[in-house]
Amino acid sequence: MARDYGSVDDEHSRPGAVDDTTVEALGELSKALETIHRVRGHLYSAHQLVGGADLTLDRVVKLLREAGHDEVADRVEHELLGRNVLPGRWTFQIVEEFDDGYYAAFQEIERDAREKLAGGRRHIYEAEMKERRRTHGMPGHEATP
């Protein structure tokens, strides 16, 4: 049986007789998805950092040639500049595969679980936690804006 903590608003309240374990499970699934959002951001950071480093190699090659180090410049130019970071892939391809595969599946499964188990409502666990932890009537502890 669900404990009646209430929620900060109707949008985040438990529908029907959703039990505590279900609310907790959906909260954990949401938390896991938030972690995957962060992973996606890190992949985009890696994409931009690798791309920037690759573009910097143009200047490296130029400076090495100006300094008379053609053999080293050739190696940088032919073996490193434009190289795949994984077999057959530049970082944009890694990001696209992640977005279209794992990331899309994770989002769809989390959304489906919320739809089936909680009428699509998001952050029920957090909304109930906020209601339990806030001090009613205290400035800065309002339930909603």
CSV table of C-alpha atoms in Angstrom, one decimal:
chain,number,residue,atom,x,y,z
A,1,MET,CA,0.0,0.0,0.0
A,2,ALA,CA,1.3,3.5,-0.9
A,3,ARG,CA,2.1,6.0,1.8
A,4,ASP,CA,0.2,9.2,1.4
A,5,TYR,CA,3.0,11.8,1.4
A,6,GLY,CA,1.3,13.9,-1.2
A,7,SER,CA,3.1,15.8,-3.8
A,8,VAL,CA,4.1,19.3,-4.6
A,9,ASP,CA,1.4,19.5,-7.3
A,10,ASP,CA,-1.1,17.4,-9.3
A,11,GLU,CA,1.3,17.0,-12.3
A,12,HIS,CA,3.7,15.0,-10.1
A,13,SER,CA,1.2,13.1,-7.8
A,14,ARG,CA,0.8,9.4,-7.8
A,15,PRO,CA,-2.0,8.2,-10.0
A,16,GLY,CA,-4.4,5.6,-8.5
A,17,ALA,CA,-3.0,3.0,-6.2
A,18,VAL,CA,0.7,3.1,-7.4
A,19,ASP,CA,2.7,1.5,-4.6
A,20,ASP,CA,5.9,2.7,-3.0
A,21,THR,CA,8.1,0.1,-4.7
A,22,THR,CA,6.8,1.1,-8.1
A,23,VAL,CA,7.5,4.8,-7.4
A,24,GLU,CA,11.0,4.0,-6.1
A,25,ALA,CA,11.7,1.8,-9.2
A,26,LEU,CA,10.6,4.6,-11.6
A,27,GLY,CA,12.7,7.1,-9.6
A,28,GLU,CA,15.7,4.8,-10.0
A,29,LEU,CA,15.0,4.4,-13.7
A,30,SER,CA,14.8,8.1,-14.1
A,31,LYS,CA,18.1,8.5,-12.2
A,32,ALA,CA,19.7,6.0,-14.5
A,33,LEU,CA,18.4,7.9,-17.5
A,34,GLU,CA,19.8,11.2,-16.1
A,35,THR,CA,23.2,9.5,-15.9
A,36,ILE,CA,22.9,8.5,-19.5
A,37,HIS,CA,22.1,12.1,-20.4
A,38,ARG,CA,25.4,13.0,-18.8
A,39,VAL,CA,27.2,10.2,-20.7
A,40,ARG,CA,25.8,11.7,-23.9
A,41,GLY,CA,27.2,15.1,-23.0
A,42,HIS,CA,30.6,13.6,-22.3
A,43,LEU,CA,30.5,11.9,-25.7
A,44,TYR,CA,29.8,15.3,-27.3
A,45,SER,CA,32.7,16.8,-25.3
A,46,ALA,CA,35.0,14.1,-26.6
A,47,HIS,CA,33.7,14.6,-30.1
A,48,GLN,CA,34.5,18.4,-29.9
A,49,LEU,CA,37.9,17.8,-28.2
A,50,VAL,CA,39.1,15.2,-30.7
A,51,GLY,CA,37.9,17.4,-33.6
A,52,GLY,CA,39.8,20.4,-32.2
A,53,ALA,CA,42.9,18.4,-31.6
A,54,ASP,CA,42.7,17.0,-35.2
A,55,LEU,CA,42.4,20.6,-36.6
A,56,THR,CA,45.4,21.7,-34.5
A,57,LEU,CA,47.5,19.0,-36.3
A,58,ASP,CA,47.3,21.2,-39.5
A,59,ARG,CA,49.3,23.9,-37.7
A,60,VAL,CA,51.7,21.2,-36.2
A,61,VAL,CA,52.4,19.9,-39.7
A,62,LYS,CA,53.0,23.4,-41.0
A,63,LEU,CA,55.4,24.3,-38.2
A,64,LEU,CA,57.3,21.1,-38.4
A,65,ARG,CA,57.8,21.6,-42.1
A,66,GLU,CA,58.9,25.3,-41.5
A,67,ALA,CA,61.5,24.0,-39.0
A,68,GLY,CA,62.8,21.4,-41.5
A,69,HIS,CA,61.4,18.3,-39.8
A,70,ASP,CA,59.7,16.9,-42.9
A,71,GLU,CA,59.9,13.2,-41.8
A,72,VAL,CA,58.1,14.0,-38.5
A,73,ALA,CA,55.6,16.2,-40.3
A,74,ASP,CA,54.9,13.5,-42.8
A,75,ARG,CA,54.2,11.0,-40.0
A,76,VAL,CA,51.8,13.3,-38.2
A,77,GLU,CA,50.1,14.2,-41.5
A,78,HIS,CA,49.8,10.7,-42.8
A,79,GLU,CA,49.4,8.6,-39.7
A,80,LEU,CA,47.5,10.9,-37.2
A,81,LEU,CA,45.7,13.7,-39.0
A,82,GLY,CA,42.2,12.5,-39.9
A,83,ARG,CA,42.7,9.1,-38.3
A,84,ASN,CA,39.7,7.1,-37.1
A,85,VAL,CA,39.4,7.1,-33.3
A,86,LEU,CA,37.8,3.6,-33.4
A,87,PRO,CA,37.9,1.2,-36.3
A,88,GLY,CA,36.1,2.9,-39.2
A,89,ARG,CA,34.7,5.7,-37.1
A,90,TRP,CA,35.3,9.3,-36.4
A,91,THR,CA,33.7,10.7,-33.3
A,92,PHE,CA,30.6,12.0,-35.1
A,93,GLN,CA,29.8,8.4,-36.1
A,94,ILE,CA,30.2,7.2,-32.5
A,95,VAL,CA,27.9,10.0,-31.3
A,96,GLU,CA,25.3,9.2,-33.9
A,97,GLU,CA,25.4,5.4,-33.2
A,98,PHE,CA,25.0,6.1,-29.4
A,99,ASP,CA,22.1,8.6,-30.1
A,100,ASP,CA,20.3,6.3,-32.5
A,101,GLY,CA,20.9,3.1,-30.5
A,102,TYR,CA,21.4,2.9,-26.8
A,103,TYR,CA,20.3,6.5,-25.9
A,104,ALA,CA,17.1,6.3,-28.0
A,105,ALA,CA,16.3,2.8,-26.5
A,106,PHE,CA,16.9,4.0,-23.0
A,107,GLN,CA,14.7,7.1,-23.4
A,108,GLU,CA,11.9,5.0,-25.0
A,109,ILE,CA,11.9,2.3,-22.3
A,110,GLU,CA,11.9,4.9,-19.5
A,111,ARG,CA,9.0,6.8,-21.1
A,112,ASP,CA,7.1,3.5,-21.7
A,113,ALA,CA,7.6,2.4,-18.1
A,114,ARG,CA,6.2,5.8,-16.8
A,115,GLU,CA,3.3,5.5,-19.2
A,116,LYS,CA,2.4,2.0,-18.2
A,117,LEU,CA,3.0,2.3,-14.5
A,118,ALA,CA,2.3,6.0,-13.6
A,119,GLY,CA,0.2,7.5,-16.3
A,120,GLY,CA,3.3,9.1,-17.8
A,121,ARG,CA,4.0,11.3,-14.8
A,122,ARG,CA,7.6,12.2,-14.2
A,123,HIS,CA,9.6,12.6,-11.0
A,124,ILE,CA,6.9,11.3,-8.6
A,125,TYR,CA,9.6,10.1,-6.2
A,126,GLU,CA,11.4,13.5,-6.2
A,127,ALA,CA,8.1,15.4,-5.8
A,128,GLU,CA,7.1,13.4,-2.8
A,129,MET,CA,10.6,13.8,-1.3
A,130,LYS,CA,10.3,17.5,-1.8
A,131,GLU,CA,7.0,17.6,-0.1
A,132,ARG,CA,8.4,15.5,2.9
A,133,ARG,CA,11.5,17.6,3.2
A,134,ARG,CA,10.3,21.2,2.7
A,135,THR,CA,9.3,23.4,5.7
A,136,HIS,CA,5.7,24.6,5.0
A,137,GLY,CA,5.4,28.3,5.3
A,138,MET,CA,9.1,29.0,5.2
A,139,PRO,CA,10.5,31.3,2.5
A,140,GLY,CA,12.4,29.3,-0.1
A,141,HIS,CA,10.4,26.2,0.7
A,142,GLU,CA,7.4,26.8,-1.5
A,143,ALA,CA,5.9,23.8,-3.3
A,144,THR,CA,5.7,25.4,-6.7
A,145,PRO,CA,6.7,28.8,-8.3
